[in-house]
Short mmCIF file of C-alpha atoms in Angstrom, two decimals:
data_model
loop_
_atom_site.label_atom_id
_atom_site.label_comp_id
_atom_site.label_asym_id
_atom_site.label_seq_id
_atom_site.Cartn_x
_atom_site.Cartn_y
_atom_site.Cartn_z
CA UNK Y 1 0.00 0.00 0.00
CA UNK Y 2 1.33 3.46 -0.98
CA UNK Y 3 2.61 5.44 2.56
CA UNK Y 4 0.51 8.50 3.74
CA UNK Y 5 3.48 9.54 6.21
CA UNK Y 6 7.03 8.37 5.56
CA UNK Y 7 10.01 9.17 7.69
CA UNK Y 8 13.38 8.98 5.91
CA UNK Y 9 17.06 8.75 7.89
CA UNK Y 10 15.35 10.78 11.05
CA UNK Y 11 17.09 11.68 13.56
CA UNK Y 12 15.83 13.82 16.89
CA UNK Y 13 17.99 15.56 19.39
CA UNK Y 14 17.71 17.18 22.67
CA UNK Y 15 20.74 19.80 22.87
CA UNK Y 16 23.60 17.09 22.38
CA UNK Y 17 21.74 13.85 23.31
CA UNK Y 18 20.88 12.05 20.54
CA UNK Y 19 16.90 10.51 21.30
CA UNK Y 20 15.87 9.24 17.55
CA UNK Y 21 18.50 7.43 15.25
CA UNK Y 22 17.98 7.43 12.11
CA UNK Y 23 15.16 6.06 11.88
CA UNK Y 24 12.94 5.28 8.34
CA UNK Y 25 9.74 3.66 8.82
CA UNK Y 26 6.45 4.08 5.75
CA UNK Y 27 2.81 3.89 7.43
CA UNK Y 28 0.34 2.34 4.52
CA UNK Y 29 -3.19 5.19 4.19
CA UNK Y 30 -5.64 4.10 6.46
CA UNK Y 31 -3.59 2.05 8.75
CA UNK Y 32 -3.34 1.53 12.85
CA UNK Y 33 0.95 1.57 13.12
CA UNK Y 34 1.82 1.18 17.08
CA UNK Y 35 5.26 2.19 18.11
CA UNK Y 36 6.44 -0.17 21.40
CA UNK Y 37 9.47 -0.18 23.54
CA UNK Y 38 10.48 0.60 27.12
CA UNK Y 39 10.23 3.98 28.67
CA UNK Y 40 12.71 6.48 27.33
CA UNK Y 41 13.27 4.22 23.99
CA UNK Y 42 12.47 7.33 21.54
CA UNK Y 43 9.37 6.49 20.21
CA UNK Y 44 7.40 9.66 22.23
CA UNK Y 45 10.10 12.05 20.50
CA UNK Y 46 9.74 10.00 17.15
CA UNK Y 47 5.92 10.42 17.38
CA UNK Y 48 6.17 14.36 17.92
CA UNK Y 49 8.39 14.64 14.54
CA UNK Y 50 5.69 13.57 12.74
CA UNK Y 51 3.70 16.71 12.79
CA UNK Y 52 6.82 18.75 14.01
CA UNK Y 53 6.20 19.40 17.64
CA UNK Y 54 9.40 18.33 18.65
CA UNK Y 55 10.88 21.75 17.65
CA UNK Y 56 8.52 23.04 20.26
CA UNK Y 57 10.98 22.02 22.74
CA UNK Y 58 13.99 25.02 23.36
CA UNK Y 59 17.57 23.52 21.87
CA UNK Y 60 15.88 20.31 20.54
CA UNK Y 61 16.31 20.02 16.83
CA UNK Y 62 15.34 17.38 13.61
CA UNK Y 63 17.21 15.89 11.26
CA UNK Y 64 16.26 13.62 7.67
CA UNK Y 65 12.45 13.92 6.36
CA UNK Y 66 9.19 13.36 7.20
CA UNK Y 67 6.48 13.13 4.39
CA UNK Y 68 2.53 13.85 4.14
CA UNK Y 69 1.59 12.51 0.84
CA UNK Y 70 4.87 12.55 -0.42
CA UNK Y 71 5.42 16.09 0.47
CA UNK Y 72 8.11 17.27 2.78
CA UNK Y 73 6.48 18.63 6.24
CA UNK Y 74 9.44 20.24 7.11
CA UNK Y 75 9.84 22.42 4.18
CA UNK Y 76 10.73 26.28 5.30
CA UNK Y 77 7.91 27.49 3.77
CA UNK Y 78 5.24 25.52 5.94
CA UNK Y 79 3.81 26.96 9.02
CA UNK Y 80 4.37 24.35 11.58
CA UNK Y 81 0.37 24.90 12.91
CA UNK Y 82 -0.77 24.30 9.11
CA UNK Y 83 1.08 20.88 9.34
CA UNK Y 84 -0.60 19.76 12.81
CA UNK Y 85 -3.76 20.65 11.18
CA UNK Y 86 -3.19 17.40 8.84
CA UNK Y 87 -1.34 15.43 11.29
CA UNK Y 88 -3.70 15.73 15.05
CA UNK Y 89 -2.53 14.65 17.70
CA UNK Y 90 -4.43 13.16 21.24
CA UNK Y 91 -1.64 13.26 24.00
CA UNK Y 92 -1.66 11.02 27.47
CA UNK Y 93 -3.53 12.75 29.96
CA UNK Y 94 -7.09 13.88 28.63
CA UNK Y 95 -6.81 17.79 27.89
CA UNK Y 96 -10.12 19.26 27.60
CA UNK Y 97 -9.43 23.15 27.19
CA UNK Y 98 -11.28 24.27 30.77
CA UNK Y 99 -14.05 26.86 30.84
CA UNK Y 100 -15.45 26.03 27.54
CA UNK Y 101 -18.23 23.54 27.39
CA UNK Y 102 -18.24 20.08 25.25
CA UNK Y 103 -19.24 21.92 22.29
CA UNK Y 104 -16.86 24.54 22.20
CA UNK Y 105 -14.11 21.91 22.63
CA UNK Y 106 -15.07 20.45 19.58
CA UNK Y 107 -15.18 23.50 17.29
CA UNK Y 108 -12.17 25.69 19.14
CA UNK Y 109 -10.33 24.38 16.29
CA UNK Y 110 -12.46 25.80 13.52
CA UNK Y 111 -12.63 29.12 15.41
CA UNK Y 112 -8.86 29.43 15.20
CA UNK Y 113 -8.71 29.20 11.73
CA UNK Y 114 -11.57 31.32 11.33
CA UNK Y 115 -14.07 28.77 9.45
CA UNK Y 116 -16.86 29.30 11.66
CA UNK Y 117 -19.05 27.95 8.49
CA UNK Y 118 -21.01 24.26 9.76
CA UNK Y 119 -20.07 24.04 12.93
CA UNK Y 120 -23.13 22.47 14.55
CA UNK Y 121 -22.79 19.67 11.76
CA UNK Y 122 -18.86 19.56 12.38
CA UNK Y 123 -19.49 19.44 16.00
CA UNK Y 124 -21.99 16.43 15.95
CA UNK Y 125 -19.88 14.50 13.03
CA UNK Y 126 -16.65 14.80 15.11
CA UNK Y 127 -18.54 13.45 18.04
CA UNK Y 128 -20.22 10.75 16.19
CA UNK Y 129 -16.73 9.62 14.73
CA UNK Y 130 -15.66 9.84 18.60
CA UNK Y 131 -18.11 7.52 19.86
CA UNK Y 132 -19.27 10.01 22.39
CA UNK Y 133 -22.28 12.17 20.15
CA UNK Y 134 -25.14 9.77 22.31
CA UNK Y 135 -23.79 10.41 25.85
CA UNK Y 136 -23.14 14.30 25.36
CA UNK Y 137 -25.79 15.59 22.31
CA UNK Y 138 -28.08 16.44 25.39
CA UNK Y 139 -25.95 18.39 27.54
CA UNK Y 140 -23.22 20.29 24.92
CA UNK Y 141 -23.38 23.33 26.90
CA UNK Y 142 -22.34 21.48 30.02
CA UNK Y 143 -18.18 21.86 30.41
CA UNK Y 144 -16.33 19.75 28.96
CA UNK Y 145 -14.14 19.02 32.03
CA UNK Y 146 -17.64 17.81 33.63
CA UNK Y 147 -17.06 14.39 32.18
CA UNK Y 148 -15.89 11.18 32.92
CA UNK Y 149 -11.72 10.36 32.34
CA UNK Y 150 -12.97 8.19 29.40
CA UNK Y 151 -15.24 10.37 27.77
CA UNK Y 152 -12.82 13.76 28.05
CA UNK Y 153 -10.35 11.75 26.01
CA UNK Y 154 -12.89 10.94 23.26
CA UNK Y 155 -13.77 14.56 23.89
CA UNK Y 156 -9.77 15.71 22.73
CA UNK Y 157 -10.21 12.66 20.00
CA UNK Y 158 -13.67 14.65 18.64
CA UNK Y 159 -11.85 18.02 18.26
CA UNK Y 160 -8.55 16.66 16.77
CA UNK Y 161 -11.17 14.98 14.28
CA UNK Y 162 -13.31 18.41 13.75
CA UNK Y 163 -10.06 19.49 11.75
CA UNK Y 164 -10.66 16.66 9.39
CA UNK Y 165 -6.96 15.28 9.57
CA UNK Y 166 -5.80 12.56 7.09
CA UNK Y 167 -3.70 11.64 10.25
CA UNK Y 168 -4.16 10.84 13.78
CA UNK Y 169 -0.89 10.35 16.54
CA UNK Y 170 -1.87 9.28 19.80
CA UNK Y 171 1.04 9.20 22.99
CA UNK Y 172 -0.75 6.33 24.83
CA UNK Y 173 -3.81 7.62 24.82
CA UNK Y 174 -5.26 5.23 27.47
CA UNK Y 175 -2.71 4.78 30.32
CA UNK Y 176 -4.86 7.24 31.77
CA UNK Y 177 -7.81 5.43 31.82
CA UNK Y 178 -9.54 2.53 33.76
CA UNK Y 179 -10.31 -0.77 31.98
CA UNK Y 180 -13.92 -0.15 30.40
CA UNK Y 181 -12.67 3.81 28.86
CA UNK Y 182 -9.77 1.92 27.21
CA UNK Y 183 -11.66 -0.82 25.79
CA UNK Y 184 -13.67 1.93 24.39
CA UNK Y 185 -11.19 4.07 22.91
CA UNK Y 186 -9.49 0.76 21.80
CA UNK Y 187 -12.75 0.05 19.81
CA UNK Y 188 -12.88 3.46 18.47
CA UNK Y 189 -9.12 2.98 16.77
CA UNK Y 190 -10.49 0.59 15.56
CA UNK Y 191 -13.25 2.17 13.68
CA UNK Y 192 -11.38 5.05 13.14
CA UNK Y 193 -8.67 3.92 11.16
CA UNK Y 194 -11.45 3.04 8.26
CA UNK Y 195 -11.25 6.49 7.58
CA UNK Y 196 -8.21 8.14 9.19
CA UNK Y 197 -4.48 6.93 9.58
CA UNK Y 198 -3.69 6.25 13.03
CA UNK Y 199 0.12 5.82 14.57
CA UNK Y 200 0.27 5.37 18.39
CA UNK Y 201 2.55 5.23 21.58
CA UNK Y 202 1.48 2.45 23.57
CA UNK Y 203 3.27 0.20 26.34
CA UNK Y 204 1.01 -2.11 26.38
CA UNK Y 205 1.80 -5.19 24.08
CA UNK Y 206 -1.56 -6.53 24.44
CA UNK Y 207 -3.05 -3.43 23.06
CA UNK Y 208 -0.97 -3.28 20.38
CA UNK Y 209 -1.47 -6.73 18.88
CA UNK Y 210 -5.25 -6.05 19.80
CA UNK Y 211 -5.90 -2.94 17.34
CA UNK Y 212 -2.56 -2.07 15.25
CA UNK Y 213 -1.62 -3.69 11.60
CA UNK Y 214 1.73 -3.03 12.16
CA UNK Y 215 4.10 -2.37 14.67
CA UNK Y 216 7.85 -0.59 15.16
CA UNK Y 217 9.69 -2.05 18.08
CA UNK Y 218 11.85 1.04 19.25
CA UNK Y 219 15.06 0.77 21.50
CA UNK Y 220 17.72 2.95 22.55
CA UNK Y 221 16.52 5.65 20.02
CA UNK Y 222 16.90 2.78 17.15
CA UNK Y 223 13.87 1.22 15.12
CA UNK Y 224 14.79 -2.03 15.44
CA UNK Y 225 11.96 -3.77 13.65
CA UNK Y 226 8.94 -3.05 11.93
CA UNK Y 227 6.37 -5.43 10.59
CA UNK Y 228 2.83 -6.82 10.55
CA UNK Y 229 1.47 -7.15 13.95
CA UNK Y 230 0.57 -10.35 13.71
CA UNK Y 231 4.22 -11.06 12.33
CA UNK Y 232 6.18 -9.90 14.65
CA UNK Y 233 4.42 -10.70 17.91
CA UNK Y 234 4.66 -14.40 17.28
CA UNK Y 235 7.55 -14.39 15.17
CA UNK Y 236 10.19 -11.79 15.78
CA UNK Y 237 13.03 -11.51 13.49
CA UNK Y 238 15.33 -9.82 15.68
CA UNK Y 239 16.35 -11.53 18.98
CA UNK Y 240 15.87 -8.33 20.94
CA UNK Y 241 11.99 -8.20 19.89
CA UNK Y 242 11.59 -11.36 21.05
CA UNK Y 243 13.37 -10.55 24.25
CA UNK Y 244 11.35 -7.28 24.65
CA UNK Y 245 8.14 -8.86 23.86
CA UNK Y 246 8.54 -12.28 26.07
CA UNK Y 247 9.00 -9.73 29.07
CA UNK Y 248 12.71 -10.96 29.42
CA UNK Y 249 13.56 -6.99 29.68
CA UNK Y 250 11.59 -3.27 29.83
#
């Protein structure tokens, strides 16, 4: 399948340390890639290349490409905010923006950029595509910090999905949550990557073999293998997946 996002020889740095190595990996349109390894591996700094908020961070600096549709997103020309309007991202901890209700979550996006055209449709279609329109579509005026851990993360899912992105990053998007909200946003990867193309941070293996098509096994900074899912949890090429994946280290 042709890649939506492709990273090429990237490399990541904090000051002098050295956190992403050269890494190339292609993620197929309309695809669930999850990025595994043990804490401080890279693939948190890999996944904020992507749609270049790794620059965000003072004296931290990137290095090789990263394509949208063949298309360089680090070109000079770009506006970094432009390119995170393609590539969303849903971080950790649920983020609803406080003092703004569930609607205005949604939309705050579209208000930024000043379309302001649909947004009662956008609103409801992000939600829908969320999972979460049936729990909320009676009380959208209510704030959006009112609800549950589980629903505030769908909540940050609906408005990254208001802006219509061809792709979705997600830093473990459940570690936050208790069993039944991550079986739920599990489901809703699921569903989602019909439509959008999903790459996300998890530490748990179980979750990964559960939703992704593909997964990168990332260690000391290094992509050290990438395959189908159902490849390489059951039949790792490289000794240190296997090791990493039979809980013999991390």
């Amino acid at each position: 399948m042709k890649p939506i996002v492709e990273a090429k020889n990237l490399n990541a740095y904090f000051e002098n340390f050295h956190a992403v190595k050269n890494v190339s990996l292609a993620v197929p349109e309309k695809s669930l890639v999850a990025l595994i390894g043990p804490s401080g591996c890279g693939k948190s700094t890999f996944l904020r290349c992507l749609n270049r908020m790794h620059e965000e961070i003072p004296k931290a600096r990137v290095e090789g490409e990263v394509l949208l549709g063949g298309s360089s997103i680090y070109d000079r020309k770009l506006d970094p905010v432009a390119v995170r309007r393609s590539i969303g991202m849903v971080f950790q901890k649920p983020n609803p923006f406080p003092g703004m209700s569930i609607f205005e979550n949604v939309v705050v996006g579209l208000k930024l950029t000043g379309s302001r055209d649909r947004m009662d449709q956008v609103a409801e279609e992000a939600l829908k595509g969320a999972a979460l329109w049936e729990e909320v579509k009676d009380k959208l005026k209510k704030p959006g910090t009112s609800l549950s851990g589980g629903q505030q993360q769908r909540l940050c899912i609906a408005r990254a999905l208001a802006m219509k992105p061809p792709v979705l990053l997600m830093d473990e998007p459940t570690s936050a949550l208790d069993p039944i909200s991550t079986a739920k946003v599990e489901e809703l990867m699921i569903s989602l990557k019909k439509s959008v193309t999903l790459i996300v941070v998890t530490h748990n293996m179980q979750q990964a073999a559960r939703v992704s098509d593909r997964t990168a096994f990332f260690l000391m900074g290094e992509l050290v293998e990438y395959d189908e899912s159902s490849t390489l949890f059951t039949v790792p090429k490289d000794a240190k997946t296997e090791q990493y994946i039979t809980g013999r280290f991390g």
